[in-house]
């Protein structure tokens, strides 16, 4: 994308068309050689009058153009994006430490005397808290003085201090996650003139436009001065444009220089000065001026530039940093801090000298500042710590809301963002990728992505799109479409289990080698990961140990169409290719899409579209459309329960058994590992009773990483689940399903006491009838498993 | 007791939501028994937390004032606290039916049933919601089947 957006291009285009039309009309009559009578009639007075009328019309046109631009920019408040509010109630799973962290994140101050909103005190597990008032879309939450007691990782009581009454449920104000402009792809951090460090506007005026407060938009003296300087030097060394002219130029960014253009800019500058006062123009300048380019994204305005170059808000910049930004005004690419640091440093020092000359700063201050380095710390180009999540918010807004609604300013967007889950996900991904990267000698090439949702509601709690989560670059969670490998297997096995008269978890499958003709006559013979064939195996075992040969055989028996249909019912929107390799996941999905598929399994067969926006409010508190929780049963919950009992076994005795060392005791989970050819992709998708998390690790250049699903992504997943309070898998309650002890190797009915017995679910009446050798007379169907779940 | 009082209040929740659908043309043959006020209201189970009950009370108030999206949001809050509570899902299904969101009503009623542990009355009421949703969508035989399900449960 060029530096300017198409939105801005439009007025330029209309310029051009007029530019061609207008002068020709004026000049043509003079050049022609018409009849003599005509010549007398069309005298110079008429030409003058015509020219005058045209000029006036032209100026009026320019006036409209520039005012529309200026007004459009001036009040453009970003939409405020909020996370989920923390709900406090007796029984809420929340440790006192997490609570304190959340309070600090919300900007609550620790105080000995809690006497005003936004303060708290803590003594062990007891908090006194003065909450801030907040206007939720569905009602006001007043500021409230309360005592909150924690014990055993839970909220015990919430009490109103005033009257001692117990509060059933209290919502704290949500965390502001960031600001976005939902209707376009451009981020800005708008600043108000009174909020910026005074040195910035003073320095700008000193360097760019000394007569700013005196002129009326153009400064003939400055132009003359610049022309002289340029003549002397034999090149353009000085510009004569006022800041007002520069602002106009930025509105219609174009690199073309022409006299016609300059003339128009000058007229518009005068018009701007006529309509608006100096401070308004200066503020617009601060927010509009072009200061850099990050790939496709133009960095406009000092607010955003400050984050981009120094990773801190404008208010916190030092003198040399302010001077550096002023230096960039003249040519962000010519003075690019990365490519031409020396050039930029020189110009910064020149700026400091000018500031001292103009008595904006003292000579000493200038000299002192000149000794410091540039201190560039590339930060996030945007007003948020969570660029990956914000990108999802932006996309869902654009998908679900009308454009007219989104252009209204100062929207308040309430999202499902959970700061604690996000933090756990970021930390887990960062820590594990660093570690794995080092162990495998990947030289910083290992990348990853995480999506975490609530299993019931499909609400997206956290999104990480880069191992450096603050970096607003390629969002792998949403955009990295990678082969999913064995993550597809649950869909294959579910397709089988749905034919419960034909397939159960104990049905025998054939895991012997298989070859088939692929497209273009090639022979395809998939191998098992351990390169062995396992003969006849029970169905559950083929899934739990992720046997490829058995899966392909099963899939060929079931047929591609049936499996594609299952995938679609789980929520896949992509076309499923009817190739055998599809059965082993040779099909690309993004981590976000995979999350959608597993969501249906995690919520027991109910397809729940992933949701990131709860409500949107206008700046006046008016409530825009709401997108409620949606559920649609697309798979029989009984069949899902059977599948989940096997996916739980994956995490106990299967490919993800290492989870047993990672997770807290009693936290039962279900999941599946995924590894693709040559270990290019490492996946883990799994869920507890409350959270679903999907993790992908791999390289952007799609080279091998040496990681399997369990040696890579699983470790990140385990760290996340181990660090957030979550509930174990719920016990399935459907009457259609019963649990039986099954002998691992034979798939025959066994007994809890028997070695190698595992507990699996069967649709009522389909459990194996034959007994294993070990099984004793009495049956104790499933009580252990149910107890485990009911804990 | 405060607790008991709250349960009492929530009994009335969404009572106003029970509707008899207008009979679509040409579907006179089979009449679905409406989820009417004379059907027993489903109570929240005694294990329901105070927080969820408080939210139910808020939802009821909002529903009575006609602010259905607020009611809906309170129910969603309650569900976040107790995602396995079949009765909450049932209320949600009723609300959706009242809002005329038929597929959603049926989906939520099915979800409620998938979580219920042996409360026949609740299950029957959920099947009635499904019957109504199907009926209003013009799926006559589907509605009949759902209705039979409901009746069998109460036999």
CSV table of N, CA and C in Angstrom, one decimal, chain A residues 597-734:
chain,number,residue,atom,x,y,z
A,597,UNK,N,-13.3,-25.7,15.4
A,597,UNK,CA,-13.7,-27.1,15.2
A,597,UNK,C,-13.8,-27.8,16.6
A,598,UNK,N,-12.7,-27.5,17.4
A,598,UNK,CA,-12.7,-28.2,18.7
A,598,UNK,C,-13.7,-27.6,19.7
A,599,UNK,N,-14.1,-26.4,19.4
A,599,UNK,CA,-15.1,-25.8,20.3
A,599,UNK,C,-16.4,-26.7,20.3
A,600,UNK,N,-16.7,-27.2,19.2
A,600,UNK,CA,-17.9,-28.0,19.1
A,600,UNK,C,-17.8,-29.3,19.9
A,601,UNK,N,-16.6,-29.8,19.9
A,601,UNK,CA,-16.3,-31.0,20.7
A,601,UNK,C,-16.3,-30.6,22.2
A,602,UNK,N,-15.7,-29.5,22.5
A,602,UNK,CA,-15.5,-29.1,23.9
A,602,UNK,C,-16.9,-28.8,24.5
A,603,UNK,N,-17.8,-28.3,23.7
A,603,UNK,CA,-19.1,-28.0,24.3
A,603,UNK,C,-20.1,-29.1,24.1
A,604,UNK,N,-19.6,-30.3,23.8
A,604,UNK,CA,-20.5,-31.5,23.9
A,604,UNK,C,-21.4,-31.7,22.6
A,605,UNK,N,-20.9,-31.2,21.5
A,605,UNK,CA,-21.7,-31.4,20.3
A,605,UNK,C,-22.5,-30.2,19.8
A,606,UNK,N,-22.4,-29.1,20.5
A,606,UNK,CA,-23.1,-27.9,20.2
A,606,UNK,C,-22.2,-26.9,19.5
A,607,UNK,N,-22.5,-26.6,18.3
A,607,UNK,CA,-21.6,-25.7,17.6
A,607,UNK,C,-21.9,-24.3,18.1
A,608,UNK,N,-20.9,-23.6,18.6
A,608,UNK,CA,-21.0,-22.3,19.1
A,608,UNK,C,-20.0,-21.4,18.4
A,609,UNK,N,-20.4,-20.5,17.6
A,609,UNK,CA,-19.5,-19.6,16.8
A,609,UNK,C,-18.6,-18.9,17.8
A,610,UNK,N,-17.3,-18.8,17.5
A,610,UNK,CA,-16.4,-18.0,18.4
A,610,UNK,C,-16.8,-16.6,18.4
A,611,UNK,N,-16.8,-16.0,19.6
A,611,UNK,CA,-17.3,-14.7,19.8
A,611,UNK,C,-16.3,-13.8,20.6
A,612,UNK,N,-16.1,-12.6,20.1
A,612,UNK,CA,-15.1,-11.8,20.8
A,612,UNK,C,-15.8,-10.5,21.3
A,613,UNK,N,-16.9,-10.1,20.7
A,613,UNK,CA,-17.5,-8.8,21.1
A,613,UNK,C,-18.8,-9.2,21.8
A,614,UNK,N,-19.0,-8.6,23.0
A,614,UNK,CA,-20.2,-8.8,23.7
A,614,UNK,C,-21.2,-7.7,23.4
A,615,UNK,N,-20.7,-6.5,23.5
A,615,UNK,CA,-21.6,-5.4,23.3
A,615,UNK,C,-20.9,-4.2,22.7
A,616,UNK,N,-21.6,-3.3,22.0
A,616,UNK,CA,-21.0,-2.1,21.5
A,616,UNK,C,-21.9,-1.0,21.9
A,617,UNK,N,-21.3,0.1,22.4
A,617,UNK,CA,-22.1,1.3,22.9
A,617,UNK,C,-21.6,2.5,22.1
A,618,UNK,N,-22.4,3.4,21.8
A,618,UNK,CA,-22.0,4.6,21.2
A,618,UNK,C,-21.4,5.5,22.3
A,619,UNK,N,-20.8,6.6,21.9
A,619,UNK,CA,-20.2,7.6,22.8
A,619,UNK,C,-21.3,8.1,23.8
A,620,UNK,N,-22.5,8.2,23.3
A,620,UNK,CA,-23.6,8.7,24.2
A,620,UNK,C,-24.2,7.7,25.1
A,621,UNK,N,-23.7,6.5,25.1
A,621,UNK,CA,-24.2,5.5,25.9
A,621,UNK,C,-25.4,4.7,25.3
A,622,UNK,N,-25.6,5.0,24.0
A,622,UNK,CA,-26.6,4.2,23.3
A,622,UNK,C,-26.1,2.9,22.9
A,623,UNK,N,-27.0,1.9,23.0
A,623,UNK,CA,-26.6,0.5,22.8
A,623,UNK,C,-26.8,0.1,21.4
A,624,UNK,N,-25.7,-0.3,20.8
A,624,UNK,CA,-25.8,-0.9,19.4
A,624,UNK,C,-26.2,-2.3,19.5
A,625,UNK,N,-26.4,-2.9,18.3
A,625,UNK,CA,-26.8,-4.3,18.3
A,625,UNK,C,-25.9,-5.2,19.1
A,626,UNK,N,-26.6,-6.2,19.6
A,626,UNK,CA,-25.9,-7.2,20.5
A,626,UNK,C,-25.9,-8.6,19.8
A,627,UNK,N,-24.8,-9.3,19.9
A,627,UNK,CA,-24.7,-10.6,19.3
A,627,UNK,C,-24.7,-11.6,20.4
A,628,UNK,N,-25.8,-12.2,20.7
A,628,UNK,CA,-26.0,-13.1,21.8
A,628,UNK,C,-25.3,-14.5,21.6
A,629,UNK,N,-25.2,-15.2,22.7
A,629,UNK,CA,-24.7,-16.5,22.7
A,629,UNK,C,-25.5,-17.4,21.7
A,630,UNK,N,-24.9,-18.1,20.9
A,630,UNK,CA,-25.6,-19.0,19.9
A,630,UNK,C,-25.1,-20.4,20.1
A,631,UNK,N,-26.1,-21.3,20.1
A,631,UNK,CA,-25.7,-22.8,20.1
A,631,UNK,C,-26.6,-23.5,19.2
A,632,UNK,N,-26.0,-24.4,18.5
A,632,UNK,CA,-26.7,-25.3,17.6
A,632,UNK,C,-26.2,-26.7,17.7
A,633,UNK,N,-27.1,-27.6,18.0
A,633,UNK,CA,-26.6,-29.0,18.1
A,633,UNK,C,-26.3,-29.6,16.8
A,634,UNK,N,-25.0,-29.9,16.5
A,634,UNK,CA,-24.7,-30.4,15.2
A,634,UNK,C,-24.2,-31.8,15.3
A,635,UNK,N,-23.9,-32.3,16.5
A,635,UNK,CA,-23.5,-33.7,16.7
A,635,UNK,C,-24.2,-34.2,17.9
A,636,UNK,N,-24.6,-35.4,17.9
A,636,UNK,CA,-25.3,-36.0,19.1
A,636,UNK,C,-24.3,-35.9,20.3
A,637,UNK,N,-24.8,-35.3,21.4
A,637,UNK,CA,-23.9,-35.2,22.6
A,637,UNK,C,-23.4,-36.6,23.0
A,638,UNK,N,-24.2,-37.6,22.8
A,638,UNK,CA,-23.7,-38.9,23.3
A,638,UNK,C,-22.5,-39.4,22.5
A,639,UNK,N,-22.5,-39.1,21.2
A,639,UNK,CA,-21.4,-39.5,20.4
A,639,UNK,C,-20.1,-38.7,20.7
A,640,UNK,N,-20.4,-37.4,21.0
A,640,UNK,CA,-19.2,-36.6,21.5
A,640,UNK,C,-18.7,-37.1,22.8
A,641,UNK,N,-19.6,-37.5,23.7
A,641,UNK,CA,-19.1,-38.0,25.0
A,641,UNK,C,-18.2,-39.2,24.8
A,642,UNK,N,-18.6,-40.1,23.9
A,642,UNK,CA,-17.8,-41.3,23.6
A,642,UNK,C,-16.4,-40.9,23.1
A,643,UNK,N,-16.4,-40.0,22.1
A,643,UNK,CA,-15.1,-39.5,21.5
A,643,UNK,C,-14.3,-38.8,22.6
A,644,UNK,N,-14.9,-38.0,23.4
A,644,UNK,CA,-14.1,-37.3,24.5
A,644,UNK,C,-13.5,-38.2,25.5
A,645,UNK,N,-14.2,-39.4,25.7
A,645,UNK,CA,-13.6,-40.3,26.7
A,645,UNK,C,-12.3,-40.9,26.1
A,646,UNK,N,-12.2,-41.0,24.8
A,646,UNK,CA,-11.0,-41.4,24.1
A,646,UNK,C,-9.9,-40.3,24.1
A,647,UNK,N,-10.4,-39.1,23.9
A,647,UNK,CA,-9.5,-37.9,23.8
A,647,UNK,C,-8.9,-37.7,25.2
A,648,UNK,N,-9.7,-38.0,26.2
A,648,UNK,CA,-9.2,-37.9,27.6
A,648,UNK,C,-8.1,-39.0,27.8
A,649,UNK,N,-8.3,-40.1,27.2
A,649,UNK,CA,-7.3,-41.2,27.3
A,649,UNK,C,-6.0,-40.8,26.6
A,650,UNK,N,-6.1,-40.0,25.5
A,650,UNK,CA,-4.9,-39.5,24.8
A,650,UNK,C,-4.0,-38.8,25.8
A,651,UNK,N,-4.6,-38.0,26.8
A,651,UNK,CA,-3.8,-37.2,27.7
A,651,UNK,C,-3.4,-38.1,28.9
A,652,UNK,N,-3.8,-39.3,29.0
A,652,UNK,CA,-3.4,-40.2,30.1
A,652,UNK,C,-2.4,-41.2,29.6
A,653,UNK,N,-2.8,-41.9,28.5
A,653,UNK,CA,-1.9,-43.0,28.1
A,653,UNK,C,-1.4,-42.9,26.7
A,654,UNK,N,-1.9,-41.9,26.0
A,654,UNK,CA,-1.6,-41.7,24.6
A,654,UNK,C,-0.5,-40.8,24.3
A,655,UNK,N,-0.6,-40.2,23.1
A,655,UNK,CA,0.5,-39.3,22.6
A,655,UNK,C,0.7,-38.1,23.5
A,656,UNK,N,-0.3,-37.7,24.3
A,656,UNK,CA,-0.1,-36.6,25.2
A,656,UNK,C,0.0,-36.9,26.7
A,657,UNK,N,0.5,-38.2,26.9
A,657,UNK,CA,0.5,-38.7,28.3
A,657,UNK,C,1.5,-37.8,29.2
A,658,UNK,N,2.4,-37.2,28.5
A,658,UNK,CA,3.3,-36.4,29.3
A,658,UNK,C,2.6,-35.2,30.1
A,659,UNK,N,1.4,-35.0,29.7
A,659,UNK,CA,0.6,-34.0,30.4
A,659,UNK,C,0.4,-34.3,31.9
A,660,UNK,N,0.4,-35.7,32.1
A,660,UNK,CA,0.2,-36.1,33.5
A,660,UNK,C,1.3,-35.5,34.5
A,661,UNK,N,2.4,-35.2,33.9
A,661,UNK,CA,3.5,-34.6,34.8
A,661,UNK,C,3.3,-33.1,34.9
A,662,UNK,N,2.6,-32.5,34.0
A,662,UNK,CA,2.5,-31.1,33.9
A,662,UNK,C,1.3,-30.5,34.6
A,663,UNK,N,0.2,-31.2,34.7
A,663,UNK,CA,-1.0,-30.6,35.1
A,663,UNK,C,-1.3,-30.9,36.6
A,664,UNK,N,-2.0,-30.0,37.2
A,664,UNK,CA,-2.4,-30.2,38.7
A,664,UNK,C,-3.2,-31.5,38.8
A,665,UNK,N,-3.0,-32.2,39.9
A,665,UNK,CA,-3.7,-33.4,40.2
A,665,UNK,C,-5.2,-33.1,40.1
A,666,UNK,N,-5.9,-34.0,39.5
A,666,UNK,CA,-7.4,-33.9,39.5
A,666,UNK,C,-7.9,-33.1,38.3
A,667,UNK,N,-7.0,-32.4,37.6
A,667,UNK,CA,-7.5,-31.6,36.4
A,667,UNK,C,-7.6,-32.6,35.2
A,668,UNK,N,-8.8,-33.1,35.0
A,668,UNK,CA,-8.9,-34.0,33.8
A,668,UNK,C,-9.2,-33.1,32.6
A,669,UNK,N,-8.5,-33.5,31.5
A,669,UNK,CA,-8.6,-32.8,30.2
A,669,UNK,C,-8.7,-33.8,29.1
A,670,UNK,N,-9.0,-33.3,27.9
A,670,UNK,CA,-9.0,-34.1,26.7
A,670,UNK,C,-8.3,-33.3,25.6
A,671,UNK,N,-7.6,-34.0,24.7
A,671,UNK,CA,-6.9,-33.3,23.6
A,671,UNK,C,-6.3,-34.2,22.6
A,672,UNK,N,-5.7,-33.5,21.6
A,672,UNK,CA,-5.1,-34.3,20.5
A,672,UNK,C,-3.8,-33.6,20.1
A,673,UNK,N,-2.8,-34.4,19.9
A,673,UNK,CA,-1.5,-33.8,19.3
A,673,UNK,C,-1.6,-33.8,17.8
A,674,UNK,N,-0.8,-33.0,17.2
A,674,UNK,CA,-0.7,-33.0,15.7
A,674,UNK,C,0.7,-32.6,15.3
A,675,UNK,N,1.2,-33.5,14.4
A,675,UNK,CA,2.5,-33.2,13.8
A,675,UNK,C,2.4,-33.4,12.3
A,676,UNK,N,3.1,-32.5,11.6
A,676,UNK,CA,3.0,-32.7,10.1
A,676,UNK,C,4.3,-33.2,9.6
A,677,UNK,N,4.3,-33.5,8.3
A,677,UNK,CA,5.4,-34.1,7.6
A,677,UNK,C,6.7,-33.4,7.9
A,678,UNK,N,7.8,-34.2,8.2
A,678,UNK,CA,9.1,-33.6,8.5
A,678,UNK,C,9.1,-32.7,9.7
A,679,UNK,N,8.0,-32.8,10.5
A,679,UNK,CA,7.9,-32.0,11.7
A,679,UNK,C,8.0,-30.5,11.4
A,680,UNK,N,7.1,-30.1,10.5
A,680,UNK,CA,7.1,-28.7,10.1
A,680,UNK,C,6.1,-27.9,11.0
A,681,UNK,N,5.1,-28.7,11.5
A,681,UNK,CA,4.1,-28.0,12.4
A,681,UNK,C,3.9,-28.9,13.6
A,682,UNK,N,3.8,-28.2,14.7
A,682,UNK,CA,3.6,-28.9,16.0
A,682,UNK,C,2.3,-28.3,16.6
A,683,UNK,N,1.3,-29.2,16.8
A,683,UNK,CA,0.0,-28.7,17.2
A,683,UNK,C,-0.4,-29.3,18.5
A,684,UNK,N,-1.1,-28.6,19.3
A,684,UNK,CA,-1.9,-29.3,20.4
A,684,UNK,C,-3.2,-28.6,20.5
A,685,UNK,N,-4.3,-29.3,20.5
A,685,UNK,CA,-5.6,-28.8,20.7
A,685,UNK,C,-6.3,-29.6,21.9
A,686,UNK,N,-6.7,-28.9,22.9
A,686,UNK,CA,-7.3,-29.6,24.0
A,686,UNK,C,-8.2,-28.7,24.9
A,687,UNK,N,-8.9,-29.4,25.7
A,687,UNK,CA,-9.8,-28.6,26.6
A,687,UNK,C,-10.0,-29.3,28.0
A,688,UNK,N,-10.3,-28.4,28.9
A,688,UNK,CA,-10.7,-28.8,30.2
A,688,UNK,C,-12.2,-28.6,30.3
A,689,UNK,N,-12.8,-28.6,31.4
A,689,UNK,CA,-14.3,-28.3,31.5
A,689,UNK,C,-14.6,-26.9,31.3
A,690,UNK,N,-13.6,-26.0,31.3
A,690,UNK,CA,-13.9,-24.6,31.2
A,690,UNK,C,-13.2,-23.9,30.0
A,691,UNK,N,-12.0,-24.4,29.7
A,691,UNK,CA,-11.2,-23.7,28.7
A,691,UNK,C,-10.8,-24.6,27.6
A,692,UNK,N,-10.8,-24.1,26.4
A,692,UNK,CA,-10.3,-24.7,25.2
A,692,UNK,C,-9.1,-23.9,24.7
A,693,UNK,N,-7.9,-24.6,24.5
A,693,UNK,CA,-6.8,-23.9,24.0
A,693,UNK,C,-6.2,-24.6,22.8
A,694,UNK,N,-5.8,-23.9,21.8
A,694,UNK,CA,-5.2,-24.5,20.6
A,694,UNK,C,-3.8,-23.8,20.5
A,695,UNK,N,-2.8,-24.6,20.3
A,695,UNK,CA,-1.4,-24.0,20.2
A,695,UNK,C,-0.8,-24.5,19.0
A,696,UNK,N,-0.2,-23.7,18.2
A,696,UNK,CA,0.6,-24.1,17.0
A,696,UNK,C,2.0,-23.5,17.2
A,697,UNK,N,3.0,-24.4,16.8
A,697,UNK,CA,4.4,-24.0,16.8
A,697,UNK,C,4.9,-24.3,15.4
A,698,UNK,N,5.8,-23.5,14.8
A,698,UNK,CA,6.4,-23.8,13.6
A,698,UNK,C,7.2,-22.6,13.1
A,699,UNK,N,7.7,-22.8,11.9
A,699,UNK,CA,8.5,-21.7,11.3
A,699,UNK,C,7.7,-21.0,10.2
A,700,UNK,N,8.0,-19.7,10.1
A,700,UNK,CA,7.2,-19.0,9.1
A,700,UNK,C,7.6,-19.4,7.7
A,701,UNK,N,8.9,-19.9,7.5
A,701,UNK,CA,9.3,-20.4,6.2
A,701,UNK,C,9.0,-21.8,6.0
A,702,UNK,N,8.2,-22.4,6.9
A,702,UNK,CA,7.7,-23.8,6.7
A,702,UNK,C,8.8,-24.8,6.7
A,703,UNK,N,9.9,-24.5,7.3
A,703,UNK,CA,11.0,-25.5,7.4
A,703,UNK,C,10.8,-26.4,8.6
A,704,UNK,N,11.4,-27.6,8.6
A,704,UNK,CA,11.2,-28.5,9.8
A,704,UNK,C,11.7,-27.9,11.1
A,705,UNK,N,11.1,-28.2,12.2
A,705,UNK,CA,11.5,-27.7,13.5
A,705,UNK,C,12.0,-28.8,14.4
A,706,UNK,N,11.8,-30.0,14.0
A,706,UNK,CA,12.3,-31.1,14.8
A,706,UNK,C,11.3,-31.3,16.0
A,707,UNK,N,10.2,-30.7,16.0
A,707,UNK,CA,9.2,-30.8,17.1
A,707,UNK,C,8.0,-31.6,16.7
A,708,UNK,N,7.6,-32.5,17.6
A,708,UNK,CA,6.3,-33.2,17.4
A,708,UNK,C,5.2,-32.3,18.2
A,709,UNK,N,4.0,-32.7,18.0
A,709,UNK,CA,2.9,-32.1,18.8
A,709,UNK,C,3.2,-32.1,20.3
A,710,UNK,N,3.7,-33.3,20.7
A,710,UNK,CA,3.8,-33.4,22.2
A,710,UNK,C,5.1,-32.8,22.7
A,711,UNK,N,6.2,-32.8,21.9
A,711,UNK,CA,7.4,-32.2,22.4
A,711,UNK,C,7.4,-30.7,22.2
A,712,UNK,N,6.5,-30.1,21.4
A,712,UNK,CA,6.4,-28.7,21.2
A,712,UNK,C,5.2,-28.1,21.8
A,713,UNK,N,4.1,-28.0,20.9
A,713,UNK,CA,2.9,-27.3,21.3
A,713,UNK,C,2.3,-27.7,22.6
A,714,UNK,N,2.4,-29.0,22.9
A,714,UNK,CA,1.8,-29.5,24.2
A,714,UNK,C,2.4,-28.8,25.4
A,715,UNK,N,3.7,-28.6,25.3
A,715,UNK,CA,4.3,-28.0,26.5
A,715,UNK,C,3.8,-26.6,26.8
A,716,UNK,N,3.5,-25.8,25.7
A,716,UNK,CA,2.9,-24.5,25.8
A,716,UNK,C,1.5,-24.6,26.4
A,717,UNK,N,0.8,-25.6,25.9
A,717,UNK,CA,-0.6,-25.8,26.3
A,717,UNK,C,-0.6,-26.1,27.8
A,718,UNK,N,0.3,-27.0,28.2
A,718,UNK,CA,0.3,-27.4,29.6
A,718,UNK,C,0.6,-26.2,30.5
A,719,UNK,N,1.5,-25.4,30.1
A,719,UNK,CA,1.9,-24.2,30.9
A,719,UNK,C,0.7,-23.3,31.0
A,720,UNK,N,-0.1,-23.1,30.0
A,720,UNK,CA,-1.3,-22.2,30.0
A,720,UNK,C,-2.3,-22.8,31.0
A,721,UNK,N,-2.6,-24.1,30.8
A,721,UNK,CA,-3.7,-24.7,31.6
A,721,UNK,C,-3.2,-24.8,33.1
A,722,UNK,N,-1.9,-25.0,33.3
A,722,UNK,CA,-1.5,-25.1,34.6
A,722,UNK,C,-1.5,-23.7,35.4
A,723,UNK,N,-1.6,-22.7,34.6
A,723,UNK,CA,-1.5,-21.3,35.2
A,723,UNK,C,-2.8,-20.6,35.3
A,724,UNK,N,-3.9,-21.1,34.7
A,724,UNK,CA,-5.2,-20.4,34.9
A,724,UNK,C,-6.1,-21.3,35.7
A,725,UNK,N,-6.9,-20.7,36.5
A,725,UNK,CA,-7.8,-21.6,37.3
A,725,UNK,C,-8.8,-22.1,36.3
A,726,UNK,N,-9.0,-23.4,36.3
A,726,UNK,CA,-9.9,-24.0,35.3
A,726,UNK,C,-10.6,-25.3,35.9
A,727,UNK,N,-11.7,-25.6,35.4
A,727,UNK,CA,-12.4,-26.8,35.9
A,727,UNK,C,-12.1,-28.0,35.1
A,728,UNK,N,-12.1,-29.2,35.8
A,728,UNK,CA,-11.9,-30.5,35.1
A,728,UNK,C,-13.1,-30.8,34.1
A,729,UNK,N,-12.9,-31.7,33.3
A,729,UNK,CA,-14.0,-32.1,32.4
A,729,UNK,C,-15.2,-32.5,33.2
A,730,UNK,N,-16.4,-32.1,32.7
A,730,UNK,CA,-17.6,-32.4,33.4
A,730,UNK,C,-18.0,-33.9,33.1
A,731,UNK,N,-18.6,-34.5,34.1
A,731,UNK,CA,-19.1,-35.9,33.8
A,731,UNK,C,-20.3,-35.8,32.8
A,732,UNK,N,-20.2,-36.5,31.7
A,732,UNK,CA,-21.3,-36.5,30.8
A,732,UNK,C,-22.6,-37.1,31.5
A,733,UNK,N,-23.7,-36.5,31.3
A,733,UNK,CA,-24.9,-36.9,32.1
A,733,UNK,C,-25.9,-37.7,31.2
A,734,UNK,N,-25.6,-37.7,29.9
A,734,UNK,CA,-26.6,-38.4,29.1
A,734,UNK,C,-26.8,-39.8,29.5
